[in-house]
Amino acid sequence: MIPFSATLDFRSGYLTPHEAALERRLSEMLGAYADAEAARRLIGDAGDPVIYRAFDAPVPEERGHLVYRTTIISPGRVGAEYFMTKGHHHELDSAEFYLGMAGTGLMVMQDRAGVLQVEKLTPDVTVYVPPGWAHRTVNIGDDNLVFLAVYPGDARHDYASIERDGFTARVLATDDGPEVVMAE
Ligand code: F6R
Ligand code: ZN
């Protein structure tokens, strides 16, 4: 392939050109949220809201390439739990680089032994996810959370292990603001 440039709108997260555009609705990630009843109610009341969107750069998912993607997480909650991504491991245990572009979020990360690390993701912050750390991004603000992720082309996503085992912590809204609580 030949070199190319793409335009990144930091406020909207829109990537031009982009190859694929992902739209993840609540009904597609019901198991991720602790409060199943609140999720069902929200789908009934809000017509299955879009939790997040993503735009992929037109880069081959092959060894040697660097794939990059923007994500836009809507503001909102399922019960007390903030809107968030599904979260995943990478099959090759490869590293990933995140750049906050707009909004306020938290990255919940855990290694394969269950060790937990939470980092804030805001427009002035980069987060490095080392190999072997699962990662999920949570929108704790009132506006869209927008960020860029860059990772090896052959990293491949493993969602199944997170769907099976879950994250050891959840981010919940409390009277004192967002709180990271250990999952039951
Ligand atoms: C890529 C990456 C992000 C996420 C995106 C959506 O490796 O970590 O670009 O893919 O934020 O989240 P998931 O993939 O967990 O649905
Ligand atoms: Zn990733």
mmCIF file with all atom_site columns, C-alpha atoms and ligand atoms in Angstrom, residues 22 24 52-54 56 68-73 84-90 96 98 107 135-137 147-151 155 157 159, ligand 1:
data_model
loop_
_atom_site.group_PDB
_atom_site.id
_atom_site.type_symbol
_atom_site.label_atom_id
_atom_site.label_alt_id
_atom_site.label_comp_id
_atom_site.label_asym_id
_atom_site.label_entity_id
_atom_site.label_seq_id
_atom_site.pdbx_PDB_ins_code
_atom_site.Cartn_x
_atom_site.Cartn_y
_atom_site.Cartn_z
_atom_site.occupancy
_atom_site.B_iso_or_equiv
_atom_site.pdbx_formal_charge
_atom_site.auth_seq_id
_atom_site.auth_comp_id
_atom_site.auth_asym_id
_atom_site.auth_atom_id
_atom_site.pdbx_PDB_model_num
ATOM   1  C CA . LEU A 1 22  ? -18.925 0.241   14.271 1.00 0.00 ? 22  LEU A CA 1
ATOM   2  C CA . ARG A 1 24  ? -22.546 -0.890  19.521 1.00 0.00 ? 24  ARG A CA 1
ATOM   3  C CA . TYR A 1 52  ? -20.492 3.712   21.418 1.00 0.00 ? 52  TYR A CA 1
ATOM   4  C CA . ARG A 1 53  ? -19.351 4.177   17.842 1.00 0.00 ? 53  ARG A CA 1
ATOM   5  C CA . ALA A 1 54  ? -15.929 3.564   16.293 1.00 0.00 ? 54  ALA A CA 1
ATOM   6  C CA . ASP A 1 56  ? -11.354 2.336   11.689 1.00 0.00 ? 56  ASP A CA 1
ATOM   7  C CA . TYR A 1 68  ? -5.844  2.784   14.535 1.00 0.00 ? 68  TYR A CA 1
ATOM   8  C CA . ARG A 1 69  ? -9.402  3.507   15.505 1.00 0.00 ? 69  ARG A CA 1
ATOM   9  C CA . THR A 1 70  ? -11.354 6.298   17.123 1.00 0.00 ? 70  THR A CA 1
ATOM   10 C CA . THR A 1 71  ? -14.119 5.541   19.625 1.00 0.00 ? 71  THR A CA 1
ATOM   11 C CA . ILE A 1 72  ? -16.952 7.801   20.757 1.00 0.00 ? 72  ILE A CA 1
ATOM   12 C CA . ILE A 1 73  ? -18.756 6.657   23.903 1.00 0.00 ? 73  ILE A CA 1
ATOM   13 C CA . MET A 1 84  ? -18.557 1.782   28.586 1.00 0.00 ? 84  MET A CA 1
ATOM   14 C CA . THR A 1 85  ? -16.984 -0.448  25.946 1.00 0.00 ? 85  THR A CA 1
ATOM   15 C CA . LYS A 1 86  ? -17.237 -4.236  26.031 1.00 0.00 ? 86  LYS A CA 1
ATOM   16 C CA . GLY A 1 87  ? -13.534 -4.531  26.759 1.00 0.00 ? 87  GLY A CA 1
ATOM   17 C CA . HIS A 1 88  ? -11.148 -7.180  25.516 1.00 0.00 ? 88  HIS A CA 1
ATOM   18 C CA . HIS A 1 89  ? -7.766  -8.860  25.576 1.00 0.00 ? 89  HIS A CA 1
ATOM   19 C CA . HIS A 1 90  ? -5.581  -9.031  22.498 1.00 0.00 ? 90  HIS A CA 1
ATOM   20 C CA . GLU A 1 96  ? -1.808  -0.571  22.706 1.00 0.00 ? 96  GLU A CA 1
ATOM   21 C CA . TYR A 1 98  ? -4.551  5.409   23.738 1.00 0.00 ? 98  TYR A CA 1
ATOM   22 C CA . MET A 1 107 ? -9.633  3.063   31.530 1.00 0.00 ? 107 MET A CA 1
ATOM   23 C CA . HIS A 1 135 ? -8.873  -2.924  28.734 1.00 0.00 ? 135 HIS A CA 1
ATOM   24 C CA . ARG A 1 136 ? -12.278 -1.293  28.914 1.00 0.00 ? 136 ARG A CA 1
ATOM   25 C CA . THR A 1 137 ? -13.051 2.430   28.605 1.00 0.00 ? 137 THR A CA 1
ATOM   26 C CA . PHE A 1 147 ? -10.299 8.750   22.049 1.00 0.00 ? 147 PHE A CA 1
ATOM   27 C CA . LEU A 1 148 ? -7.831  7.194   19.624 1.00 0.00 ? 148 LEU A CA 1
ATOM   28 C CA . ALA A 1 149 ? -6.343  3.704   19.972 1.00 0.00 ? 149 ALA A CA 1
ATOM   29 C CA . VAL A 1 150 ? -3.306  2.435   18.035 1.00 0.00 ? 150 VAL A CA 1
ATOM   30 C CA . TYR A 1 151 ? -2.277  -1.226  18.012 1.00 0.00 ? 151 TYR A CA 1
ATOM   31 C CA . ALA A 1 155 ? -3.144  -8.027  17.532 1.00 0.00 ? 155 ALA A CA 1
ATOM   32 C CA . HIS A 1 157 ? -9.346  -9.016  19.733 1.00 0.00 ? 157 HIS A CA 1
ATOM   33 C CA . TYR A 1 159 ? -13.761 -10.673 23.679 1.00 0.00 ? 159 TYR A CA 1
HETATM 34 C C1 . F6R B 2 .   ? -8.668  -1.597  20.002 1.00 0.00 ? 1   F6R B C1 1
HETATM 35 C C2 . F6R B 2 .   ? -9.204  -0.907  21.186 1.00 0.00 ? 1   F6R B C2 1
HETATM 36 C C3 . F6R B 2 .   ? -10.270 0.140   20.984 1.00 0.00 ? 1   F6R B C3 1
HETATM 37 C C4 . F6R B 2 .   ? -11.618 -0.568  21.166 1.00 0.00 ? 1   F6R B C4 1
HETATM 38 C C5 . F6R B 2 .   ? -12.835 0.354   21.063 1.00 0.00 ? 1   F6R B C5 1
HETATM 39 C C6 . F6R B 2 .   ? -14.146 -0.417  21.283 1.00 0.00 ? 1   F6R B C6 1
HETATM 40 O O1 . F6R B 2 .   ? -7.831  -2.636  20.356 1.00 0.00 ? 1   F6R B O1 1
HETATM 41 O O2 . F6R B 2 .   ? -8.868  -1.207  22.318 1.00 0.00 ? 1   F6R B O2 1
HETATM 42 O O3 . F6R B 2 .   ? -10.172 0.762   19.736 1.00 0.00 ? 1   F6R B O3 1
HETATM 43 O O4 . F6R B 2 .   ? -11.722 -1.593  20.199 1.00 0.00 ? 1   F6R B O4 1
HETATM 44 O O5 . F6R B 2 .   ? -12.744 1.361   22.024 1.00 0.00 ? 1   F6R B O5 1
HETATM 45 O O6 . F6R B 2 .   ? -14.087 -1.209  22.428 1.00 0.00 ? 1   F6R B O6 1
HETATM 46 P P1 . F6R B 2 .   ? -14.325 -2.790  22.343 1.00 0.00 ? 1   F6R B P1 1
HETATM 47 O O7 . F6R B 2 .   ? -13.408 -3.289  21.248 1.00 0.00 ? 1   F6R B O7 1
HETATM 48 O O8 . F6R B 2 .   ? -13.940 -3.328  23.669 1.00 0.00 ? 1   F6R B O8 1
HETATM 49 O O9 . F6R B 2 .   ? -15.760 -3.026  21.979 1.00 0.00 ? 1   F6R B O9 1
#
